[in-house]
């Protein structure tokens, strides 16, 4: 048996290929939308992917089940409580798919979503009675459990789903053997949980001992625990959850339509009719020069998550990228179902070399220089765009907290006539914030290069629990 984990850091997403070498048959679980990695692995190992499973209708990405179906004819499997427009095989407790010496047995585990399943994977050549591993989807993470509040907009209360999650964990997952490996669908950084470990594999026994949400407690206490302090979900989550149940265009079809070069005049025409200009270069490059009115979301960070948070999926997007990275920029938008790319600026920023009048810049202060500026008589407005949880731990004195996902609605609290200095944890989010404030009419926008991390490396003071350190 082959069990291969594929991990996508940008979305903190784990998917899996389970193969049987004897029969040359394989299944893929929770695939990303760009399926080339699975096809390449299968070819390398002389496998044919015949099955594709979704542990649930994911909210944070668009899965590649339709791509695998259309390109290689894989059959789709969902939990029995799922509803979808496309043909699928519904899986209830105990239903199994076997090929060669591999058995994939369904465990219905509602809670994160009503249709959630886990999949017990048996290596029949070694043990026919105890699962080698369990693919837990978003029911059980390493160090955490799935949040039960993401279906509120679709009519499910967090309390009701939390109760189902408790029962699934106590009655379905915890009775599994301690030695069974735990392979979840997400890792640290995913917004599908609040305390997910950086580790991407564990065991049932280890999670029984160490996972805070699996410790002995009443159902009511569990519900209160898992519904408290969850991070705010981006607006595209409900859209993606619904889209994963729809018959839709494949990623290749979308890219064929989207990946067309546009000359500068056409980009300006689209911008004039409210197209979104997305600059995917790194913050340092964006600060040096960018098309006025563009939004910077760099490819080096959580690009898809922030694009889904900041951009409007119903308005066209024009990409400005370093030459050669246009496809990556569009593919990673496609992973969250943003198929509204109108094209990309031909030759990137080189197209603007003769038109400096169309560009803007922003200043990235070194921490020592920022400290001098903040101590001057004309003190700028200092804005912290990190999350409330990050700010509770420590912050720079005199700053005001405006989380990036609420910056524009909070920007009315700032004076456009005064200069603004922005910081985040490491300099990625502050560049997004600077681009948004420039669009909102702030003319003097600056950042602290390297964010709070660089500020502390420079041994500059921060406030922690109200005390200066």
Short mmCIF file of N, CA, C and O in Angstrom, two decimals, residues 55-184:
data_model
loop_
_atom_site.label_atom_id
_atom_site.label_comp_id
_atom_site.label_asym_id
_atom_site.label_seq_id
_atom_site.Cartn_x
_atom_site.Cartn_y
_atom_site.Cartn_z
N UNK A 55 -13.96 14.41 2.07
CA UNK A 55 -14.42 14.15 3.44
C UNK A 55 -15.57 15.07 3.83
O UNK A 55 -16.33 14.76 4.75
N UNK A 56 -15.71 16.20 3.12
CA UNK A 56 -16.84 17.11 3.31
C UNK A 56 -16.78 18.16 2.21
O UNK A 56 -15.82 18.19 1.42
N UNK A 57 -17.77 18.99 2.14
CA UNK A 57 -17.80 20.07 1.16
C UNK A 57 -17.00 21.23 1.73
O UNK A 57 -17.50 22.03 2.51
N UNK A 58 -15.75 21.30 1.34
CA UNK A 58 -14.80 22.23 1.94
C UNK A 58 -15.20 23.68 1.73
O UNK A 58 -15.74 24.04 0.69
N UNK A 59 -14.88 24.52 2.72
CA UNK A 59 -15.20 25.94 2.66
C UNK A 59 -14.01 26.80 2.26
O UNK A 59 -14.20 27.89 1.72
N UNK A 60 -12.80 26.33 2.50
CA UNK A 60 -11.64 27.20 2.31
C UNK A 60 -10.92 26.98 0.98
O UNK A 60 -9.96 27.68 0.68
N UNK A 61 -11.36 26.03 0.19
CA UNK A 61 -10.79 25.84 -1.14
C UNK A 61 -11.79 25.08 -2.00
O UNK A 61 -12.70 24.43 -1.49
N UNK A 62 -11.60 25.19 -3.31
CA UNK A 62 -12.40 24.41 -4.25
C UNK A 62 -11.64 23.12 -4.55
O UNK A 62 -10.48 23.16 -4.98
N UNK A 63 -12.27 22.00 -4.30
CA UNK A 63 -11.62 20.71 -4.47
C UNK A 63 -11.54 20.33 -5.95
O UNK A 63 -12.28 20.84 -6.79
N UNK A 64 -10.64 19.39 -6.25
CA UNK A 64 -10.40 18.98 -7.63
C UNK A 64 -11.12 17.71 -8.05
O UNK A 64 -10.67 17.02 -8.97
N UNK A 65 -12.24 17.41 -7.42
CA UNK A 65 -12.96 16.17 -7.75
C UNK A 65 -13.50 16.18 -9.18
O UNK A 65 -13.45 15.17 -9.87
N UNK A 66 -14.02 17.33 -9.63
CA UNK A 66 -14.55 17.40 -10.99
C UNK A 66 -13.42 17.34 -12.02
O UNK A 66 -13.58 16.77 -13.11
N UNK A 67 -12.28 17.92 -11.68
CA UNK A 67 -11.13 17.84 -12.57
C UNK A 67 -10.67 16.40 -12.74
O UNK A 67 -10.38 15.96 -13.87
N UNK A 68 -10.62 15.63 -11.64
CA UNK A 68 -10.22 14.23 -11.73
C UNK A 68 -11.28 13.40 -12.47
O UNK A 68 -10.95 12.48 -13.22
N UNK A 69 -12.53 13.73 -12.25
CA UNK A 69 -13.60 13.03 -12.98
C UNK A 69 -13.50 13.28 -14.48
O UNK A 69 -13.53 12.36 -15.29
N UNK A 70 -13.38 14.55 -14.85
CA UNK A 70 -13.42 14.91 -16.26
C UNK A 70 -12.15 14.51 -17.01
O UNK A 70 -12.20 14.15 -18.19
N UNK A 71 -11.01 14.57 -16.33
CA UNK A 71 -9.76 14.30 -17.03
C UNK A 71 -9.42 12.82 -17.11
O UNK A 71 -8.90 12.37 -18.13
N UNK A 72 -9.73 12.06 -16.04
CA UNK A 72 -9.34 10.64 -16.05
C UNK A 72 -10.47 9.69 -15.69
O UNK A 72 -10.26 8.49 -15.58
N UNK A 73 -11.67 10.23 -15.50
CA UNK A 73 -12.82 9.37 -15.26
C UNK A 73 -12.97 8.83 -13.85
O UNK A 73 -13.68 7.82 -13.63
N UNK A 74 -12.35 9.47 -12.87
CA UNK A 74 -12.46 9.00 -11.49
C UNK A 74 -13.89 9.13 -10.97
O UNK A 74 -14.58 10.11 -11.26
N UNK A 75 -14.34 8.14 -10.21
CA UNK A 75 -15.66 8.18 -9.58
C UNK A 75 -15.60 8.99 -8.30
O UNK A 75 -14.61 8.93 -7.55
N UNK A 76 -16.66 9.77 -8.03
CA UNK A 76 -16.69 10.67 -6.89
C UNK A 76 -17.48 10.04 -5.74
O UNK A 76 -18.55 9.46 -5.96
N UNK A 77 -16.97 10.21 -4.52
CA UNK A 77 -17.63 9.70 -3.30
C UNK A 77 -17.76 10.84 -2.30
O UNK A 77 -16.80 11.57 -2.03
N UNK A 78 -18.96 10.99 -1.71
CA UNK A 78 -19.22 11.96 -0.65
C UNK A 78 -19.95 11.28 0.48
O UNK A 78 -20.53 10.19 0.31
N UNK A 79 -20.00 11.94 1.63
CA UNK A 79 -20.80 11.45 2.74
C UNK A 79 -22.27 11.35 2.35
O UNK A 79 -22.77 12.12 1.52
N UNK A 80 -22.98 10.41 2.96
CA UNK A 80 -24.36 10.14 2.57
C UNK A 80 -25.29 11.34 2.75
O UNK A 80 -26.31 11.45 2.07
N UNK A 81 -24.93 12.23 3.66
CA UNK A 81 -25.80 13.40 3.91
C UNK A 81 -25.50 14.57 2.97
O UNK A 81 -26.15 15.62 3.06
N UNK A 82 -24.54 14.40 2.08
CA UNK A 82 -24.20 15.47 1.14
C UNK A 82 -25.25 15.59 0.04
O UNK A 82 -25.89 14.61 -0.35
N UNK A 83 -25.41 16.81 -0.44
CA UNK A 83 -26.26 17.06 -1.60
C UNK A 83 -25.40 17.77 -2.63
O UNK A 83 -24.71 18.74 -2.31
N UNK A 84 -25.44 17.28 -3.87
CA UNK A 84 -24.60 17.87 -4.92
C UNK A 84 -25.29 17.72 -6.27
O UNK A 84 -26.14 16.84 -6.46
N UNK A 85 -24.91 18.59 -7.20
CA UNK A 85 -25.50 18.58 -8.53
C UNK A 85 -24.93 17.47 -9.41
O UNK A 85 -25.58 17.03 -10.35
N UNK A 86 -23.72 17.03 -9.14
CA UNK A 86 -23.06 16.02 -9.95
C UNK A 86 -23.33 14.63 -9.37
O UNK A 86 -23.73 14.47 -8.22
N UNK A 87 -23.08 13.63 -10.18
CA UNK A 87 -23.28 12.25 -9.74
C UNK A 87 -22.17 11.85 -8.77
O UNK A 87 -20.99 12.10 -9.01
N UNK A 88 -22.57 11.24 -7.65
CA UNK A 88 -21.59 10.73 -6.69
C UNK A 88 -22.14 9.51 -5.98
O UNK A 88 -23.36 9.28 -5.96
N UNK A 89 -21.26 8.75 -5.39
CA UNK A 89 -21.65 7.60 -4.57
C UNK A 89 -21.73 8.04 -3.12
O UNK A 89 -20.72 8.50 -2.56
N UNK A 90 -22.92 7.95 -2.49
CA UNK A 90 -23.03 8.35 -1.08
C UNK A 90 -22.47 7.27 -0.15
O UNK A 90 -22.69 6.07 -0.37
N UNK A 91 -21.75 7.71 0.86
CA UNK A 91 -21.09 6.78 1.79
C UNK A 91 -21.67 6.92 3.19
O UNK A 91 -21.67 8.01 3.76
N UNK A 92 -22.15 5.81 3.74
CA UNK A 92 -22.66 5.75 5.11
C UNK A 92 -21.68 4.96 5.97
O UNK A 92 -20.73 4.35 5.46
N UNK A 93 -21.92 4.95 7.28
CA UNK A 93 -21.08 4.19 8.20
C UNK A 93 -20.87 2.76 7.70
O UNK A 93 -21.83 2.05 7.39
N UNK A 94 -19.62 2.34 7.63
CA UNK A 94 -19.31 0.97 7.28
C UNK A 94 -19.15 0.71 5.80
O UNK A 94 -18.60 -0.33 5.40
N UNK A 95 -19.62 1.62 4.95
CA UNK A 95 -19.41 1.43 3.51
C UNK A 95 -17.91 1.45 3.20
O UNK A 95 -17.17 2.27 3.76
N UNK A 96 -17.49 0.55 2.34
CA UNK A 96 -16.06 0.45 2.05
C UNK A 96 -15.81 0.36 0.56
O UNK A 96 -16.63 -0.18 -0.20
N UNK A 97 -14.69 0.93 0.15
CA UNK A 97 -14.19 0.78 -1.21
C UNK A 97 -12.88 0.00 -1.10
O UNK A 97 -11.97 0.41 -0.37
N UNK A 98 -12.79 -1.14 -1.79
CA UNK A 98 -11.59 -1.97 -1.72
C UNK A 98 -10.97 -2.11 -3.09
O UNK A 98 -11.67 -2.23 -4.10
N UNK A 99 -9.66 -2.08 -3.14
CA UNK A 99 -8.93 -2.38 -4.36
C UNK A 99 -7.62 -3.04 -3.96
O UNK A 99 -6.85 -2.50 -3.16
N UNK A 100 -7.41 -4.25 -4.46
CA UNK A 100 -6.23 -5.00 -4.09
C UNK A 100 -6.18 -5.25 -2.59
O UNK A 100 -7.14 -5.75 -2.00
N UNK A 101 -5.10 -4.83 -1.96
CA UNK A 101 -4.92 -5.04 -0.51
C UNK A 101 -5.21 -3.76 0.27
O UNK A 101 -4.74 -3.58 1.39
N UNK A 102 -6.04 -2.89 -0.30
CA UNK A 102 -6.42 -1.64 0.36
C UNK A 102 -7.92 -1.61 0.60
O UNK A 102 -8.71 -1.94 -0.29
N UNK A 103 -8.29 -1.24 1.82
CA UNK A 103 -9.71 -1.01 2.14
C UNK A 103 -9.85 0.40 2.69
O UNK A 103 -9.12 0.80 3.60
N UNK A 104 -10.81 1.15 2.14
CA UNK A 104 -11.12 2.49 2.63
C UNK A 104 -12.55 2.46 3.16
O UNK A 104 -13.50 2.39 2.39
N UNK A 105 -12.66 2.50 4.50
CA UNK A 105 -13.94 2.29 5.16
C UNK A 105 -14.47 3.60 5.74
O UNK A 105 -13.75 4.33 6.42
N UNK A 106 -15.73 3.87 5.47
CA UNK A 106 -16.34 5.14 5.86
C UNK A 106 -16.72 5.17 7.33
O UNK A 106 -17.28 4.20 7.87
N UNK A 107 -16.42 6.30 7.97
CA UNK A 107 -16.90 6.59 9.33
C UNK A 107 -17.65 7.92 9.24
O UNK A 107 -17.04 8.96 8.95
N UNK A 108 -18.93 7.92 9.43
CA UNK A 108 -19.68 9.18 9.39
C UNK A 108 -19.35 9.98 10.65
O UNK A 108 -19.58 9.53 11.77
N UNK A 109 -18.83 11.19 10.45
CA UNK A 109 -18.39 12.03 11.58
C UNK A 109 -18.91 13.46 11.41
O UNK A 109 -18.13 14.40 11.26
N UNK A 110 -20.22 13.65 11.44
CA UNK A 110 -20.76 15.02 11.32
C UNK A 110 -20.34 15.90 12.49
O UNK A 110 -20.07 15.40 13.59
N UNK A 111 -20.28 17.19 12.23
CA UNK A 111 -19.92 18.15 13.28
C UNK A 111 -19.29 19.40 12.69
O UNK A 111 -19.81 20.50 12.83
N UNK A 112 -18.16 19.22 12.01
CA UNK A 112 -17.60 20.36 11.27
C UNK A 112 -18.59 20.78 10.19
O UNK A 112 -18.84 21.97 9.99
N UNK A 113 -19.13 19.79 9.51
CA UNK A 113 -20.25 19.98 8.59
C UNK A 113 -21.20 18.81 8.78
O UNK A 113 -20.82 17.77 9.33
N UNK A 114 -22.44 18.93 8.32
CA UNK A 114 -23.39 17.82 8.50
C UNK A 114 -22.99 16.56 7.75
O UNK A 114 -23.32 15.45 8.19
N UNK A 115 -22.30 16.72 6.61
CA UNK A 115 -22.01 15.56 5.76
C UNK A 115 -20.60 15.01 5.96
O UNK A 115 -20.17 14.12 5.23
N UNK A 116 -19.89 15.50 6.96
CA UNK A 116 -18.50 15.10 7.15
C UNK A 116 -18.34 13.59 7.36
O UNK A 116 -19.12 12.96 8.10
N UNK A 117 -17.32 13.05 6.73
CA UNK A 117 -16.93 11.66 6.98
C UNK A 117 -15.44 11.62 7.28
O UNK A 117 -14.69 12.53 6.92
N UNK A 118 -15.02 10.55 7.95
CA UNK A 118 -13.62 10.19 8.06
C UNK A 118 -13.45 8.87 7.33
O UNK A 118 -14.42 8.14 7.12
N UNK A 119 -12.23 8.56 6.95
CA UNK A 119 -11.98 7.34 6.17
C UNK A 119 -10.90 6.53 6.86
O UNK A 119 -9.75 6.99 6.97
N UNK A 120 -11.27 5.35 7.33
CA UNK A 120 -10.31 4.43 7.92
C UNK A 120 -9.63 3.66 6.79
O UNK A 120 -10.30 3.06 5.94
N UNK A 121 -8.30 3.70 6.76
CA UNK A 121 -7.54 3.07 5.68
C UNK A 121 -6.85 1.82 6.23
O UNK A 121 -6.06 1.89 7.17
N UNK A 122 -7.17 0.69 5.62
CA UNK A 122 -6.62 -0.60 6.05
C UNK A 122 -5.60 -1.09 5.02
O UNK A 122 -5.87 -1.10 3.82
N UNK A 123 -4.44 -1.47 5.51
CA UNK A 123 -3.46 -2.17 4.70
C UNK A 123 -3.68 -3.66 4.95
O UNK A 123 -3.18 -4.23 5.92
N UNK A 124 -4.46 -4.29 4.07
CA UNK A 124 -4.90 -5.66 4.32
C UNK A 124 -3.76 -6.66 4.29
O UNK A 124 -3.89 -7.78 4.82
N UNK A 125 -2.63 -6.27 3.71
CA UNK A 125 -1.47 -7.17 3.72
C UNK A 125 -0.85 -7.27 5.11
O UNK A 125 -0.13 -8.22 5.40
N UNK A 126 -1.15 -6.30 5.97
CA UNK A 126 -0.56 -6.28 7.31
C UNK A 126 -1.57 -6.54 8.41
O UNK A 126 -1.27 -7.21 9.40
N UNK A 127 -2.79 -5.97 8.28
CA UNK A 127 -3.77 -6.12 9.35
C UNK A 127 -5.17 -5.89 8.77
O UNK A 127 -5.46 -4.81 8.27
N UNK A 128 -6.01 -6.91 8.83
CA UNK A 128 -7.36 -6.80 8.26
C UNK A 128 -8.38 -6.27 9.25
O UNK A 128 -9.52 -5.97 8.86
N UNK A 129 -8.03 -6.12 10.52
CA UNK A 129 -9.01 -5.73 11.54
C UNK A 129 -8.79 -4.33 12.10
O UNK A 129 -9.75 -3.71 12.59
N UNK A 130 -7.55 -3.85 12.07
CA UNK A 130 -7.29 -2.52 12.63
C UNK A 130 -6.77 -1.59 11.53
O UNK A 130 -5.89 -1.97 10.75
N UNK A 131 -7.30 -0.37 11.48
CA UNK A 131 -6.88 0.55 10.42
C UNK A 131 -5.45 1.04 10.62
O UNK A 131 -5.04 1.37 11.73
N UNK A 132 -4.72 1.08 9.52
CA UNK A 132 -3.38 1.64 9.55
C UNK A 132 -3.44 3.14 9.82
O UNK A 132 -2.60 3.69 10.54
N UNK A 133 -4.44 3.80 9.25
CA UNK A 133 -4.57 5.25 9.37
C UNK A 133 -6.03 5.63 9.26
O UNK A 133 -6.86 4.86 8.77
N UNK A 134 -6.33 6.85 9.72
CA UNK A 134 -7.66 7.42 9.51
C UNK A 134 -7.49 8.83 8.96
O UNK A 134 -6.76 9.64 9.51
N UNK A 135 -8.12 9.05 7.81
CA UNK A 135 -8.12 10.37 7.19
C UNK A 135 -9.31 11.11 7.78
O UNK A 135 -10.46 10.82 7.46
N UNK A 136 -9.02 12.07 8.65
CA UNK A 136 -10.07 12.66 9.49
C UNK A 136 -10.70 13.92 8.90
O UNK A 136 -11.58 14.51 9.53
N UNK A 137 -10.27 14.33 7.71
CA UNK A 137 -10.85 15.55 7.14
C UNK A 137 -10.68 16.72 8.08
O UNK A 137 -9.58 16.97 8.59
N UNK A 138 -11.77 17.43 8.36
CA UNK A 138 -11.74 18.54 9.31
C UNK A 138 -12.46 18.18 10.60
O UNK A 138 -12.85 19.06 11.36
N UNK A 139 -12.64 16.88 10.86
CA UNK A 139 -13.23 16.45 12.13
C UNK A 139 -12.20 16.52 13.24
O UNK A 139 -12.43 17.11 14.30
N UNK A 140 -11.04 15.94 13.00
CA UNK A 140 -9.95 15.94 13.98
C UNK A 140 -8.68 16.42 13.32
O UNK A 140 -8.25 15.87 12.31
N UNK A 141 -8.08 17.46 13.89
CA UNK A 141 -6.78 17.93 13.46
C UNK A 141 -5.71 17.46 14.44
O UNK A 141 -6.03 16.93 15.50
N UNK A 142 -4.47 17.69 14.10
CA UNK A 142 -3.40 17.47 15.07
C UNK A 142 -3.43 18.66 16.02
O UNK A 142 -3.16 19.80 15.64
N UNK A 143 -3.83 18.40 17.26
CA UNK A 143 -3.89 19.45 18.28
C UNK A 143 -5.21 20.20 18.37
O UNK A 143 -5.36 21.08 19.22
N UNK A 144 -6.17 19.87 17.54
CA UNK A 144 -7.41 20.65 17.52
C UNK A 144 -8.52 19.80 16.91
O UNK A 144 -8.29 18.64 16.50
N UNK A 145 -9.71 20.36 16.85
CA UNK A 145 -10.83 19.73 16.15
C UNK A 145 -11.48 20.76 15.24
O UNK A 145 -11.24 21.97 15.37
N UNK A 146 -12.28 20.31 14.31
CA UNK A 146 -12.90 21.21 13.35
C UNK A 146 -13.86 22.18 14.02
O UNK A 146 -14.56 21.83 14.97
N UNK A 147 -13.89 23.39 13.51
CA UNK A 147 -14.82 24.38 14.06
C UNK A 147 -16.24 24.07 13.56
O UNK A 147 -16.43 23.70 12.40
N UNK A 148 -17.24 24.25 14.41
CA UNK A 148 -18.61 23.91 14.02
C UNK A 148 -19.46 25.10 13.59
O UNK A 148 -20.68 24.96 13.47
N UNK A 149 -18.84 26.25 13.33
CA UNK A 149 -19.61 27.47 13.09
C UNK A 149 -19.63 27.94 11.65
O UNK A 149 -20.20 28.99 11.34
N UNK A 150 -19.06 27.16 10.72
CA UNK A 150 -18.92 27.65 9.35
C UNK A 150 -20.17 27.44 8.50
O UNK A 150 -20.21 27.88 7.36
N UNK A 151 -21.17 26.76 9.03
CA UNK A 151 -22.39 26.53 8.25
C UNK A 151 -23.56 27.37 8.72
O UNK A 151 -24.70 27.14 8.34
N UNK A 152 -23.27 28.40 9.52
CA UNK A 152 -24.34 29.24 10.06
C UNK A 152 -25.14 29.90 8.94
O UNK A 152 -26.38 29.97 9.00
N UNK A 153 -24.45 30.36 7.89
CA UNK A 153 -25.14 31.03 6.79
C UNK A 153 -26.01 30.07 5.99
O UNK A 153 -26.86 30.50 5.22
N UNK A 154 -25.78 28.76 6.18
CA UNK A 154 -26.56 27.76 5.45
C UNK A 154 -27.60 27.10 6.34
O UNK A 154 -28.17 26.06 5.98
N UNK A 155 -27.83 27.69 7.51
CA UNK A 155 -28.93 27.24 8.36
C UNK A 155 -28.57 26.30 9.49
O UNK A 155 -29.46 25.81 10.19
N UNK A 156 -27.29 26.05 9.72
CA UNK A 156 -26.86 25.15 10.80
C UNK A 156 -26.25 25.97 11.93
O UNK A 156 -25.32 26.73 11.70
N UNK A 157 -26.74 25.79 13.15
CA UNK A 157 -26.18 26.53 14.27
C UNK A 157 -24.89 25.86 14.75
O UNK A 157 -24.73 24.64 14.65
N UNK A 158 -23.98 26.68 15.27
CA UNK A 158 -22.74 26.15 15.81
C UNK A 158 -22.99 25.22 16.99
O UNK A 158 -22.28 24.23 17.18
N UNK A 159 -24.04 25.50 17.75
CA UNK A 159 -24.37 24.65 18.89
C UNK A 159 -24.80 23.26 18.44
O UNK A 159 -24.35 22.24 18.99
N UNK A 160 -25.65 23.21 17.42
CA UNK A 160 -26.13 21.91 16.94
C UNK A 160 -24.99 21.10 16.33
O UNK A 160 -24.85 19.90 16.59
N UNK A 161 -24.16 21.75 15.52
CA UNK A 161 -23.04 21.04 14.91
C UNK A 161 -21.98 20.68 15.96
O UNK A 161 -21.35 19.63 15.87
N UNK A 162 -21.82 21.54 16.97
CA UNK A 162 -20.89 21.22 18.05
C UNK A 162 -21.31 19.97 18.80
O UNK A 162 -20.46 19.15 19.18
N UNK A 163 -22.59 19.79 18.99
CA UNK A 163 -23.10 18.59 19.66
C UNK A 163 -22.82 17.35 18.81
O UNK A 163 -22.42 16.29 19.32
N UNK A 164 -23.02 17.48 17.50
CA UNK A 164 -22.73 16.36 16.60
C UNK A 164 -21.24 16.04 16.59
O UNK A 164 -20.84 14.87 16.55
N UNK A 165 -20.41 17.08 16.63
CA UNK A 165 -18.97 16.88 16.62
C UNK A 165 -18.52 16.13 17.88
O UNK A 165 -17.67 15.23 17.81
N UNK A 166 -19.09 16.49 19.01
CA UNK A 166 -18.76 15.80 20.26
C UNK A 166 -19.07 14.31 20.14
O UNK A 166 -18.23 13.45 20.49
N UNK A 167 -20.24 13.99 19.63
CA UNK A 167 -20.63 12.58 19.48
C UNK A 167 -19.72 11.86 18.49
O UNK A 167 -19.34 10.70 18.73
N UNK A 168 -19.37 12.53 17.40
CA UNK A 168 -18.49 11.90 16.41
C UNK A 168 -17.14 11.57 17.00
O UNK A 168 -16.59 10.49 16.77
N UNK A 169 -16.58 12.51 17.74
CA UNK A 169 -15.26 12.29 18.34
C UNK A 169 -15.30 11.21 19.41
O UNK A 169 -14.46 10.31 19.45
N UNK A 170 -16.30 11.30 20.30
CA UNK A 170 -16.37 10.36 21.42
C UNK A 170 -16.75 8.94 20.98
O UNK A 170 -16.20 7.95 21.49
N UNK A 171 -17.67 8.85 20.02
CA UNK A 171 -18.23 7.54 19.67
C UNK A 171 -17.63 6.91 18.43
O UNK A 171 -17.75 5.69 18.22
N UNK A 172 -16.98 7.72 17.59
CA UNK A 172 -16.46 7.18 16.33
C UNK A 172 -14.94 7.24 16.24
O UNK A 172 -14.31 6.30 15.75
N UNK A 173 -14.34 8.34 16.67
CA UNK A 173 -12.89 8.52 16.49
C UNK A 173 -12.09 7.97 17.67
O UNK A 173 -11.13 7.20 17.47
N UNK A 174 -12.47 8.34 18.88
CA UNK A 174 -11.68 7.90 20.04
C UNK A 174 -11.65 6.38 20.25
O UNK A 174 -10.67 5.86 20.79
N UNK A 175 -12.67 5.62 19.85
CA UNK A 175 -12.58 4.16 19.99
C UNK A 175 -11.58 3.50 19.04
O UNK A 175 -11.29 2.31 19.20
N UNK A 176 -11.03 4.24 18.08
CA UNK A 176 -10.06 3.65 17.16
C UNK A 176 -8.77 3.31 17.91
O UNK A 176 -8.46 3.89 18.94
N UNK A 177 -7.98 2.39 17.38
CA UNK A 177 -6.74 1.97 18.07
C UNK A 177 -5.75 3.13 18.22
O UNK A 177 -5.62 3.97 17.33
N UNK A 178 -5.06 3.14 19.34
CA UNK A 178 -4.08 4.20 19.60
C UNK A 178 -3.03 4.31 18.51
O UNK A 178 -2.52 5.39 18.22
N UNK A 179 -2.67 3.18 17.89
CA UNK A 179 -1.58 3.18 16.92
C UNK A 179 -2.01 3.70 15.55
O UNK A 179 -1.15 3.99 14.70
N UNK A 180 -3.30 3.85 15.31
CA UNK A 180 -3.75 4.32 14.00
C UNK A 180 -3.26 5.74 13.75
O UNK A 180 -3.41 6.62 14.59
N UNK A 181 -2.69 5.96 12.60
CA UNK A 181 -2.19 7.29 12.24
C UNK A 181 -3.35 8.23 11.96
O UNK A 181 -4.38 7.82 11.41
N UNK A 182 -3.19 9.49 12.34
CA UNK A 182 -4.19 10.52 12.08
C UNK A 182 -3.66 11.44 10.99
O UNK A 182 -2.62 12.08 11.15
N UNK A 183 -4.38 11.48 9.87
CA UNK A 183 -4.04 12.36 8.76
C UNK A 183 -5.20 13.32 8.52
O UNK A 183 -6.22 12.94 7.96
N UNK A 184 -5.08 14.58 8.94
CA UNK A 184 -6.16 15.55 8.77
C UNK A 184 -6.09 16.26 7.42
O UNK A 184 -5.11 16.11 6.68
#
